[in-house]
Tab-separated table of C-alpha atoms and ligand atoms in Angstrom:
chain	number	residue	atom	x	y	z
Q	784	MET	CA	113.550	57.464	35.733
Q	785	LYS	CA	110.850	57.104	33.048
Q	786	ILE	CA	107.874	59.284	33.872
Q	787	LEU	CA	104.511	59.130	32.184
Q	788	LEU	CA	102.893	62.514	32.724
Q	789	GLY	CA	99.114	62.615	32.345
Q	790	VAL	CA	97.631	66.057	31.781
Q	791	THR	CA	93.874	66.475	32.208
Q	792	GLY	CA	91.517	69.374	31.538
Q	793	GLY	CA	91.942	72.402	33.754
Q	794	ILE	CA	93.455	75.845	33.806
Q	795	ALA	CA	96.462	74.422	35.717
Q	796	ALA	CA	97.399	72.354	32.623
Q	797	TYR	CA	99.889	75.058	31.617
Q	798	LYS	CA	101.849	74.393	34.852
Q	799	ALA	CA	102.493	70.834	33.637
Q	800	LEU	CA	104.893	72.372	31.101
Q	801	GLU	CA	107.128	73.609	33.933
Q	802	LEU	CA	106.856	70.185	35.599
Q	803	THR	CA	107.987	68.511	32.348
Q	804	ARG	CA	110.918	70.913	32.183
Q	805	LEU	CA	111.949	70.099	35.783
Q	806	PHE	CA	111.901	66.335	35.118
Q	807	ILE	CA	113.901	66.674	31.873
Q	808	LYS	CA	116.430	69.040	33.489
Q	809	ALA	CA	117.019	66.453	36.267
Q	810	GLY	CA	117.825	63.816	33.618
Q	811	HIS	CA	114.532	61.896	33.584
Q	812	GLN	CA	112.631	60.742	30.498
Q	813	VAL	CA	109.083	62.048	30.085
Q	814	GLN	CA	106.236	60.963	27.826
Q	815	VAL	CA	103.068	63.028	27.979
Q	816	VAL	CA	99.498	61.759	27.630
Q	817	MET	CA	96.791	64.419	27.272
Q	818	THR	CA	93.046	64.057	27.624
Q	819	THR	CA	90.639	65.784	25.244
Q	820	GLY	CA	89.903	68.307	27.998
Q	821	ALA	CA	93.590	69.127	28.466
Q	822	LYS	CA	93.927	69.992	24.787
Q	823	GLU	CA	91.266	72.675	25.248
Q	824	PHE	CA	93.728	74.476	27.511
Q	825	ILE	CA	97.140	73.839	25.988
Q	826	GLN	CA	98.759	72.697	22.729
Q	827	PRO	CA	100.306	69.195	22.595
Q	828	LEU	CA	103.183	70.655	20.577
Q	829	SER	CA	104.486	72.546	23.647
Q	830	PHE	CA	104.864	69.238	25.558
Q	831	GLN	CA	106.414	67.567	22.518
Q	832	ALA	CA	109.044	70.312	22.282
Q	833	LEU	CA	109.957	69.976	25.984
Q	834	SER	CA	109.827	66.184	26.320
Q	835	GLY	CA	111.274	65.294	22.929
Q	836	HIS	CA	108.460	62.765	22.383
Q	837	PRO	CA	105.211	63.088	20.449
Q	838	VAL	CA	102.276	63.543	22.803
Q	839	ARG	CA	99.849	60.616	23.071
Q	840	ASP	CA	96.168	61.458	23.228
Q	841	SER	CA	94.203	58.668	21.632
Q	842	LEU	CA	93.494	55.060	22.326
Q	843	PHE	CA	92.359	54.424	18.793
Q	844	ASP	CA	95.016	56.157	16.680
Q	845	ALA	CA	96.681	53.458	14.597
Q	846	ASN	CA	99.774	55.629	13.959
Q	847	GLN	CA	100.323	56.341	17.641
Q	848	GLU	CA	99.740	52.702	18.571
Q	849	ALA	CA	102.167	51.584	15.853
Q	850	GLY	CA	104.934	53.645	17.562
Q	851	MET	CA	104.316	52.203	21.043
Q	852	GLY	CA	101.121	50.370	21.957
Q	853	HIS	CA	99.259	51.580	25.040
Q	854	ILE	CA	100.129	48.475	27.070
Q	855	GLU	CA	103.789	48.925	26.136
Q	856	LEU	CA	103.538	52.569	27.183
Q	857	ALA	CA	102.113	51.544	30.572
Q	858	ARG	CA	105.040	49.136	31.011
Q	859	TRP	CA	107.585	51.722	29.837
Q	860	ALA	CA	106.878	54.018	32.797
Q	861	ASP	CA	108.565	53.735	36.195
Q	862	GLN	CA	106.109	56.270	37.606
Q	863	ILE	CA	102.806	57.748	36.431
Q	864	VAL	CA	102.073	61.332	37.466
Q	865	ILE	CA	98.774	63.043	36.644
Q	866	ALA	CA	99.014	66.810	36.996
Q	867	PRO	CA	96.581	68.431	36.982
Q	868	ALA	CA	94.157	65.666	37.944
Q	869	SER	CA	90.577	66.895	37.419
Q	870	ALA	CA	87.572	65.849	39.534
Q	871	GLU	CA	86.345	63.866	36.517
Q	872	THR	CA	89.648	61.959	36.323
Q	873	LEU	CA	89.517	61.088	40.045
Q	874	ALA	CA	85.980	59.767	39.576
Q	875	LYS	CA	86.934	57.722	36.504
Q	876	LEU	CA	89.979	56.222	38.204
Q	877	ARG	CA	87.913	55.318	41.243
Q	878	MET	CA	85.387	53.539	39.013
Q	879	GLY	CA	88.091	51.778	37.010
Q	880	ARG	CA	86.889	53.318	33.710
Q	881	ALA	CA	88.985	52.839	30.583
Q	882	ASP	CA	87.304	55.159	28.087
Q	883	ASP	CA	90.365	57.180	27.115
Q	884	LEU	CA	94.096	56.559	26.849
Q	885	LEU	CA	95.038	57.948	30.276
Q	886	THR	CA	92.490	55.986	32.324
Q	887	THR	CA	93.278	52.846	30.301
Q	888	LEU	CA	96.981	53.242	31.094
Q	889	CYS	CA	96.227	53.650	34.795
Q	890	LEU	CA	94.172	50.467	34.737
Q	891	ALA	CA	96.850	48.558	32.830
Q	892	THR	CA	99.768	49.433	35.097
Q	893	ASP	CA	101.304	48.091	38.274
Q	894	ARG	CA	103.574	51.136	38.550
Q	895	PRO	CA	103.107	53.804	41.229
Q	896	VAL	CA	100.584	56.510	40.374
Q	897	MET	CA	100.714	60.012	41.861
Q	898	LEU	CA	97.911	62.538	41.410
Q	899	ALA	CA	98.060	66.323	41.798
Q	900	PRO	CA	94.374	67.338	41.937
Q	901	ALA	CA	93.273	70.769	40.717
Q	902	MET	CA	89.699	72.012	40.781
Q	903	ASN	CA	87.279	74.544	42.220
Q	904	ARG	CA	87.257	74.535	46.042
Q	905	LEU	CA	83.646	73.319	46.279
Q	906	MET	CA	84.302	70.535	43.800
Q	907	TRP	CA	87.296	69.493	45.928
Q	908	ARG	CA	85.302	69.551	49.177
Q	909	ASN	CA	82.329	67.743	47.628
Q	910	ALA	CA	81.613	64.456	49.430
Q	911	ALA	CA	81.797	62.552	46.137
Q	912	THR	CA	85.304	63.847	45.384
Q	913	GLN	CA	86.503	63.237	48.943
Q	914	GLU	CA	85.157	59.694	48.830
Q	915	ASN	CA	86.928	59.118	45.501
Q	916	VAL	CA	90.162	60.427	47.053
Q	917	ASP	CA	89.815	58.108	50.075
Q	918	VAL	CA	89.178	55.042	47.918
Q	919	LEU	CA	92.093	55.827	45.588
Q	920	LYS	CA	94.411	56.342	48.598
Q	921	GLN	CA	93.326	53.000	50.047
Q	922	ARG	CA	94.229	51.412	46.717
Q	923	GLY	CA	97.758	52.806	47.094
Q	924	LEU	CA	97.661	55.839	44.780
Q	925	GLU	CA	99.504	58.827	46.205
Q	926	ILE	CA	97.360	61.953	46.183
Q	927	LEU	CA	99.089	65.252	46.862
Q	928	PRO	CA	97.016	67.688	48.904
Q	929	PRO	CA	95.965	70.625	46.719
Q	930	ALA	CA	97.221	74.090	47.637
Q	931	SER	CA	95.037	76.903	48.958
Q	932	GLY	CA	94.698	80.343	47.432
Q	933	GLU	CA	92.998	82.354	44.721
Q	934	GLN	CA	91.404	80.166	42.073
Q	935	ALA	CA	90.933	80.738	38.343
Q	936	CYS	CA	87.174	81.076	38.945
Q	937	GLY	CA	87.794	84.003	41.312
Q	938	GLU	CA	87.010	82.067	44.482
Q	939	VAL	CA	89.529	81.580	47.266
Q	940	GLY	CA	90.130	78.189	48.899
Q	941	GLU	CA	91.664	74.739	48.658
Q	942	GLY	CA	91.864	73.180	45.206
Q	943	ARG	CA	94.797	74.779	43.378
Q	944	MET	CA	97.302	72.392	41.842
Q	945	PRO	CA	100.484	72.217	43.962
Q	946	GLU	CA	103.375	74.134	42.382
Q	947	PRO	CA	105.443	72.147	39.826
Q	948	GLN	CA	108.507	72.263	42.122
Q	949	ALA	CA	106.467	70.687	44.967
Q	950	ILE	CA	105.181	67.919	42.655
Q	951	PHE	CA	108.701	67.315	41.344
Q	952	GLU	CA	110.046	66.988	44.911
Q	953	ALA	CA	107.203	64.632	45.912
Q	954	VAL	CA	107.994	62.346	42.945
Q	955	MET	CA	111.708	62.321	43.831
Q	956	ARG	CA	110.903	61.581	47.503
Q	957	ALA	CA	108.594	58.710	46.572
Q	958	GLU	CA	111.252	57.210	44.283
Q	959	LYS	CA	113.908	57.448	47.030
Q	960	MET	CA	111.601	55.741	49.525
Q	961	ARG	CA	110.799	52.969	47.028
Q	962	LEU	CA	114.510	52.273	46.486
Q	963	GLN	CA	115.166	52.211	50.240
Q	964	THR	CA	112.193	49.891	50.776
Q	965	GLN	CA	113.416	47.570	48.004
Q	966	GLN	CA	116.892	47.374	49.557
Q	967	ALA	CA	115.521	46.864	53.062
Q	968	GLY	CA	113.052	44.311	51.627
Q	969	SER	CA	115.827	42.048	50.287
Q	970	ALA	CA	117.685	42.061	53.627
Q	971	LEU	CA	114.416	41.418	55.435
Q	972	LYS	CA	113.513	38.458	53.237
Q	973	ALA	CA	116.901	36.851	53.859
Q	974	PHE	CA	116.147	36.767	57.612
Q	975	TRP	CA	112.366	36.307	57.828
Q	976	HIS	CA	111.902	33.709	55.102
Q	977	ASN	CA	110.309	30.620	56.765
Q	978	LYS	CA	110.524	32.129	60.279
Q	979	ALA	CA	107.387	31.634	62.391
Q	980	LEU	CA	106.027	34.893	63.805
Q	981	LEU	CA	103.273	34.974	66.421
Q	982	ILE	CA	101.787	38.433	66.937
Q	983	THR	CA	98.929	39.929	68.942
Q	984	ALA	CA	97.114	43.081	67.817
Q	985	GLY	CA	94.193	45.317	68.708
Q	986	PRO	CA	92.410	45.876	72.000
Q	987	THR	CA	90.809	43.391	74.364
Q	988	TYR	CA	87.221	43.836	75.573
Q	989	GLU	CA	86.432	42.939	79.156
Q	990	ASP	CA	82.696	42.417	79.539
Q	991	ILE	CA	80.751	44.130	82.312
Q	992	ASP	CA	77.426	42.664	81.222
Q	993	PRO	CA	76.007	41.474	77.856
Q	994	VAL	CA	75.914	45.046	76.475
Q	995	ARG	CA	78.838	46.867	78.131
Q	996	PHE	CA	82.546	46.302	78.246
Q	997	ILE	CA	85.857	47.904	79.217
Q	998	GLY	CA	87.958	48.467	76.107
Q	999	ASN	CA	90.622	50.799	74.758
Q	1000	ARG	CA	91.411	52.815	71.650
Q	1001	SER	CA	93.687	50.359	69.846
Q	1002	SER	CA	92.523	49.875	66.241
Q	1003	GLY	CA	94.894	46.983	65.497
Q	1004	LYS	CA	96.538	48.926	62.643
Q	1005	MET	CA	100.079	48.686	64.097
Q	1006	GLY	CA	99.955	44.927	64.689
Q	1007	PHE	CA	98.222	44.205	61.358
Q	1008	ALA	CA	100.887	46.258	59.521
Q	1009	ILE	CA	103.637	44.158	61.145
Q	1010	ALA	CA	101.809	40.935	60.239
Q	1011	GLU	CA	101.389	42.107	56.630
Q	1012	VAL	CA	105.014	43.160	56.149
Q	1013	ALA	CA	106.355	39.987	57.830
Q	1014	ALA	CA	104.168	37.783	55.609
Q	1015	LYS	CA	105.408	39.652	52.523
Q	1016	ALA	CA	108.975	39.028	53.712
Q	1017	GLY	CA	108.247	35.280	53.696
Q	1018	ALA	CA	107.492	34.648	57.386
Q	1019	SER	CA	104.757	32.261	58.428
Q	1020	VAL	CA	102.554	34.600	60.466
Q	1021	THR	CA	99.878	33.809	63.044
Q	1022	LEU	CA	97.955	36.897	64.099
Q	1023	ILE	CA	95.877	36.814	67.273
Q	1024	ALA	CA	93.494	39.740	66.877
Q	1025	GLY	CA	91.336	41.457	69.451
Q	1026	PRO	CA	88.000	42.901	68.273
Q	1027	VAL	CA	88.970	45.121	65.301
Q	1028	ALA	CA	87.419	45.947	61.949
Q	1029	LEU	CA	90.422	45.250	59.716
Q	1030	PRO	CA	90.797	42.816	56.816
Q	1031	THR	CA	93.221	39.922	57.311
Q	1032	PRO	CA	96.529	40.596	55.515
Q	1033	GLN	CA	97.209	38.193	52.665
Q	1034	GLY	CA	98.900	34.949	53.677
Q	1035	VAL	CA	98.350	35.502	57.416
Q	1036	LYS	CA	96.623	32.973	59.697
Q	1037	ARG	CA	94.224	34.917	61.918
Q	1038	ILE	CA	92.699	33.895	65.254
Q	1039	ASP	CA	90.019	36.246	66.587
Q	1040	VAL	CA	89.614	36.732	70.327
Q	1041	ARG	CA	87.728	39.198	72.525
Q	1042	SER	CA	89.102	39.238	76.059
Q	1043	ALA	CA	92.611	39.140	77.561
Q	1044	GLN	CA	91.968	35.646	78.885
Q	1045	GLN	CA	90.984	34.418	75.414
Q	1046	MET	CA	94.088	36.094	73.952
Q	1047	PHE	CA	96.234	34.414	76.623
Q	1048	ALA	CA	94.734	30.992	75.832
Q	1049	ALA	CA	95.368	31.464	72.089
Q	1050	VAL	CA	98.975	32.560	72.712
Q	1051	GLN	CA	99.574	29.553	75.003
Q	1052	GLN	CA	98.273	27.280	72.252
Q	1053	GLN	CA	100.369	28.820	69.457
Q	1054	VAL	CA	103.625	29.921	71.061
Q	1055	ALA	CA	105.540	26.618	70.946
Q	1056	ALA	CA	105.836	26.889	67.151
Q	1057	ALA	CA	107.001	30.529	67.166
Q	1058	ASP	CA	110.526	31.815	66.478
Q	1059	CYS	CA	109.427	35.314	67.445
Q	1060	PHE	CA	106.545	36.704	69.501
Q	1061	ILE	CA	105.470	40.342	69.106
Q	1062	SER	CA	102.958	41.644	71.631
Q	1063	ALA	CA	101.445	44.687	69.880
Q	1064	ALA	CA	97.993	44.244	71.427
Q	1065	ALA	CA	96.721	46.704	74.006
Q	1066	VAL	CA	95.753	44.084	76.566
Q	1067	ALA	CA	93.511	45.143	79.457
Q	1068	ASP	CA	95.459	44.883	82.698
Q	1069	PHE	CA	92.246	44.173	84.652
Q	1070	ARG	CA	88.917	42.462	83.991
Q	1071	VAL	CA	85.584	42.567	85.773
Q	1072	GLU	CA	85.602	39.916	88.490
Q	1073	GLN	CA	82.051	38.785	87.828
Q	1074	PRO	CA	80.483	39.994	84.575
Q	1075	ALA	CA	76.674	40.103	84.928
Q	1076	SER	CA	74.743	37.588	82.845
Q	1077	GLN	CA	71.935	40.113	82.287
Q	1078	LYS	CA	72.005	43.832	81.534
Q	1079	LEU	CA	72.730	45.791	84.730
Q	1080	LYS	CA	69.819	48.090	85.577
Q	1081	LYS	CA	70.185	51.631	86.880
Q	1082	ARG	CA	68.530	51.971	90.266
Q	1083	GLN	CA	66.863	55.294	91.117
Q	1084	ASP	CA	68.499	55.507	94.549
Q	1085	GLU	CA	71.996	54.718	93.232
Q	1086	GLU	CA	74.498	57.602	92.799
Q	1087	GLU	CA	77.579	55.410	92.480
Q	1088	MET	CA	78.404	52.007	91.158
Q	1089	THR	CA	81.404	49.877	92.047
Q	1090	LEU	CA	82.915	47.296	89.754
Q	1091	THR	CA	85.447	44.900	91.247
Q	1092	LEU	CA	88.333	44.345	88.833
Q	1093	VAL	CA	90.858	41.543	89.047
Q	1094	LYS	CA	94.249	41.338	87.384
Q	1095	ASN	CA	94.589	39.762	83.937
Q	1096	PRO	CA	97.543	37.502	83.137
Q	1097	ASP	CA	100.505	39.406	81.677
Q	1098	ILE	CA	100.753	37.571	78.366
Q	1099	VAL	CA	104.085	38.885	77.123
Q	1100	ALA	CA	105.770	38.376	80.513
Q	1101	TRP	CA	104.443	34.793	80.601
Q	1102	VAL	CA	105.934	34.074	77.148
Q	1103	ALA	CA	109.259	35.614	78.166
Q	1104	ALA	CA	109.396	33.346	81.252
Q	1105	GLN	CA	109.057	30.079	79.289
Q	1106	ASP	CA	111.925	27.648	78.694
Q	1107	ASN	CA	112.708	27.550	74.953
Q	1108	LYS	CA	111.011	30.920	74.570
Q	1109	PRO	CA	110.966	32.655	71.183
Q	1110	PHE	CA	112.544	36.089	70.672
Q	1111	VAL	CA	110.095	38.249	72.638
Q	1112	VAL	CA	109.164	41.794	71.591
Q	1113	GLY	CA	106.870	43.933	73.720
Q	1114	PHE	CA	105.342	47.339	73.122
Q	1115	ALA	CA	105.025	50.200	75.578
Q	1116	ALA	CA	102.213	52.695	75.052
Q	1117	GLU	CA	102.906	55.698	77.256
Q	1118	THR	CA	101.583	59.232	77.601
Q	1119	ASN	CA	104.653	60.534	79.479
Q	1120	ASP	CA	108.242	59.547	80.321
Q	1121	VAL	CA	107.911	57.163	77.370
Q	1122	ILE	CA	111.491	55.854	77.187
Q	1123	ASP	CA	111.974	55.459	80.972
Q	1124	TYR	CA	108.731	53.481	81.362
Q	1125	ALA	CA	109.542	51.380	78.278
Q	1126	LYS	CA	113.004	50.483	79.614
Q	1127	ASP	CA	111.447	49.567	82.936
Q	1128	LYS	CA	108.986	47.213	81.148
Q	1129	LEU	CA	111.828	45.700	79.105
Q	1130	ARG	CA	113.652	44.785	82.344
Q	1131	ARG	CA	110.650	43.820	84.474
Q	1132	LYS	CA	109.005	41.613	81.858
Q	1133	LYS	CA	112.400	40.170	80.790
Q	1134	LEU	CA	111.827	40.983	77.113
Q	1135	ASP	CA	114.421	40.820	74.346
Q	1136	MET	CA	113.178	44.078	72.904
Q	1137	ILE	CA	110.529	46.746	73.368
Q	1138	CYS	CA	108.926	49.272	71.012
Q	1139	ALA	CA	108.061	52.473	72.827
Q	1140	ASN	CA	105.384	54.771	71.479
Q	1141	GLN	CA	103.781	57.958	72.696
Q	1142	VAL	CA	99.991	57.691	72.890
Q	1143	GLY	CA	97.292	60.256	73.636
Q	1144	GLU	CA	96.752	63.674	72.069
Q	1145	GLY	CA	96.172	62.091	68.671
Q	1146	GLN	CA	99.299	59.943	68.630
Q	1147	GLY	CA	99.835	56.182	68.323
Q	1148	PHE	CA	96.291	54.799	68.568
Q	1149	GLU	CA	93.964	54.591	65.540
Q	1150	ARG	CA	96.189	56.617	63.201
Q	1151	ASP	CA	97.894	55.340	60.055
Q	1152	ASP	CA	101.289	56.615	61.220
Q	1153	ASN	CA	103.488	56.193	64.280
Q	1154	ALA	CA	106.978	57.002	65.608
Q	1155	LEU	CA	108.433	54.042	67.518
Q	1156	THR	CA	111.599	53.931	69.581
Q	1157	LEU	CA	113.121	50.449	69.322
Q	1158	ILE	CA	114.993	49.407	72.460
Q	1159	SER	CA	117.048	46.289	73.151
Q	1160	ALA	CA	119.529	45.627	75.981
Q	1161	THR	CA	122.327	47.101	73.878
Q	1162	GLU	CA	120.722	49.495	71.422
Q	1163	GLN	CA	118.143	52.240	71.105
Q	1164	ARG	CA	116.856	53.528	67.739
Q	1165	GLY	CA	114.249	56.285	67.336
Q	1166	LEU	CA	112.221	56.141	64.124
Q	1167	ALA	CA	110.899	59.286	62.446
Q	1168	LEU	CA	107.120	59.589	62.068
Q	1169	SER	CA	105.968	57.484	59.092
Q	1170	GLY	CA	103.229	55.064	58.025
Q	1171	LYS	CA	102.701	51.990	60.216
Q	1172	ARG	CA	103.886	49.727	57.355
Q	1173	GLU	CA	107.155	51.676	57.181
Q	1174	GLN	CA	107.500	51.410	60.987
Q	1175	ALA	CA	106.843	47.666	60.691
Q	1176	LEU	CA	109.581	47.342	58.084
Q	1177	GLU	CA	112.115	49.062	60.350
Q	1178	LEU	CA	111.007	47.055	63.374
Q	1179	LEU	CA	111.352	43.716	61.542
Q	1180	ALA	CA	114.775	44.797	60.217
Q	1181	PHE	CA	115.829	45.716	63.785
Q	1182	ILE	CA	114.746	42.284	65.082
Q	1183	ALA	CA	116.692	40.624	62.241
Q	1184	GLN	CA	119.759	42.646	63.171
Q	1185	GLN	CA	119.438	41.853	66.915
Q	1186	GLN	CA	119.053	38.134	66.281
Q	1187	SER	CA	121.804	37.986	63.660
Q	1188	SER	CA	124.257	39.582	66.103
Q	1189	VAL	CA	123.393	36.842	68.652
Q	1190	ASP	CA	123.765	33.940	66.139
G	1376	PMT	O1	96.310	49.442	67.384
G	1376	PMT	P1	96.706	50.829	66.936
G	1376	PMT	O2	95.525	51.780	66.930
G	1376	PMT	O3	97.454	50.824	65.642
G	1376	PMT	O4	97.693	51.447	68.026
G	1376	PMT	C1	98.939	50.867	68.232
G	1376	PMT	C2	99.291	50.709	69.716
G	1376	PMT	C3	99.497	52.091	70.316
G	1376	PMT	C4	98.187	49.967	70.451
G	1376	PMT	C5	100.610	49.856	69.774
G	1376	PMT	O5	101.630	50.528	69.083
G	1376	PMT	C6	101.050	49.583	71.214
G	1376	PMT	O6	101.704	50.365	71.867
G	1376	PMT	N1	100.643	48.393	71.749
G	1376	PMT	C7	100.831	47.990	73.166
G	1376	PMT	C8	99.814	48.673	74.007
G	1376	PMT	C9	99.937	48.323	75.477
G	1376	PMT	O7	99.126	47.633	75.990
G	1376	PMT	O8	101.010	48.773	76.058
G	1376	PMT	P2	101.350	48.572	77.645
G	1376	PMT	O9	102.457	49.528	77.861
G	1376	PMT	O10	100.100	48.737	78.452
G	1376	PMT	O11	101.810	47.062	77.739
G	1376	PMT	C10	103.177	46.665	77.673
G	1376	PMT	C11	103.316	45.347	76.946
G	1376	PMT	O12	102.722	44.306	77.711
G	1376	PMT	C12	102.644	45.300	75.597
G	1376	PMT	O13	103.474	44.563	74.715
G	1376	PMT	C13	101.352	44.556	75.864
G	1376	PMT	O14	100.916	43.846	74.703
G	1376	PMT	C14	101.761	43.606	76.943
G	1376	PMT	N2	100.707	43.198	77.877
G	1376	PMT	C15	100.086	44.108	78.668
G	1376	PMT	C16	99.164	43.692	79.598
G	1376	PMT	C17	98.822	42.321	79.672
G	1376	PMT	N3	97.942	41.887	80.523
G	1376	PMT	N4	99.441	41.446	78.868
G	1376	PMT	C18	100.375	41.849	77.983
G	1376	PMT	O15	100.926	41.024	77.231
């Protein structure tokens, strides 16, 4: 692998030498780019001796550019690693600055970028730094959590650069995952290309009156991740979304609904065109029989209030009961006896497949990760905890496999 190692100003810069040595020893190629600040802490010659390449430090050095221009250098790398990454570097990357060679390279690359922050504990905890970290993560940069311990300034806390061995292992892990995703991606595209996927996501809101409703904790992240990955694999995706605050994934047709009845109507309208239906929405089982048209008032003499709820249509079971039905995938969100309840839903609702997930106690809902168990009539596969996009990839691959074995 070709690694571009950015070294920024900080006492941890000397540890980047050990990191260079680890990469070289494992057979990787390394080119080092230093900022002006980094050179205050360590000599470029040390990196040159270890990497076997002259260190790059200037955007405007004609000699350096003559060897390999900065755009060429950005393209040369398979992976960019910045260790240590100073608070200033995080801020510049977040802003999209290009006032030195390293930030310019990061702006001019489509390769993965991993950052190993190192700074004083208060600088790390500062709201500005944390906001920069959040934005960079959202943009897809991988940011390793800094280690805790005694700092160069004498303070104790979080902000130390992770050890070189830990950074090395994180880079190797990320590369392995990328290769696996690429391989899985090709198989996925072969199946999903031009398939029509209809998917529901998010909660439903059942109105009590104009200001109150019965809802649930679904954020829509699981269903949106599936829609995004399926669209990337070439499927034509229609996403029926309950009330969520998520952007529409690229290439996905989105229909917004609020209540279970609206979701049911949208599914009924769209399902005929679908090859596959995935019901990831957390649909309310009951709705208020008669929502009030005006805000309900609290009466002084009233200690209790009774709402009459009536059953909502079971959307996924309705789809599964149709003639010419698509391949139907349900979800089961359970707090206990997860697999038993999921298998019961698979049978009762006559689904082709179900994805069981544990919810409650910080699991399943709202988070960016999940751990699904995929269950069909003949197979059961438990997935390890990972990001919802990774879960989506495995789920779509499982569907492809189930349908291919039927064809
Ligand atoms: O949205 P996130 O925050 O990312 O969280 C993801 C999730 C936990 C919501 C998701 O992974 C999940 O489990 N979704 C299904 C939640 C749910 O309603 O499960 P259930 O066990 O109550 O329902 C079983 C199945 O029947 C589901 O496929 C559901 O969509 C469907 N159903 C339920 C009731 C109803 N009236 N109509 C339905 O179609």
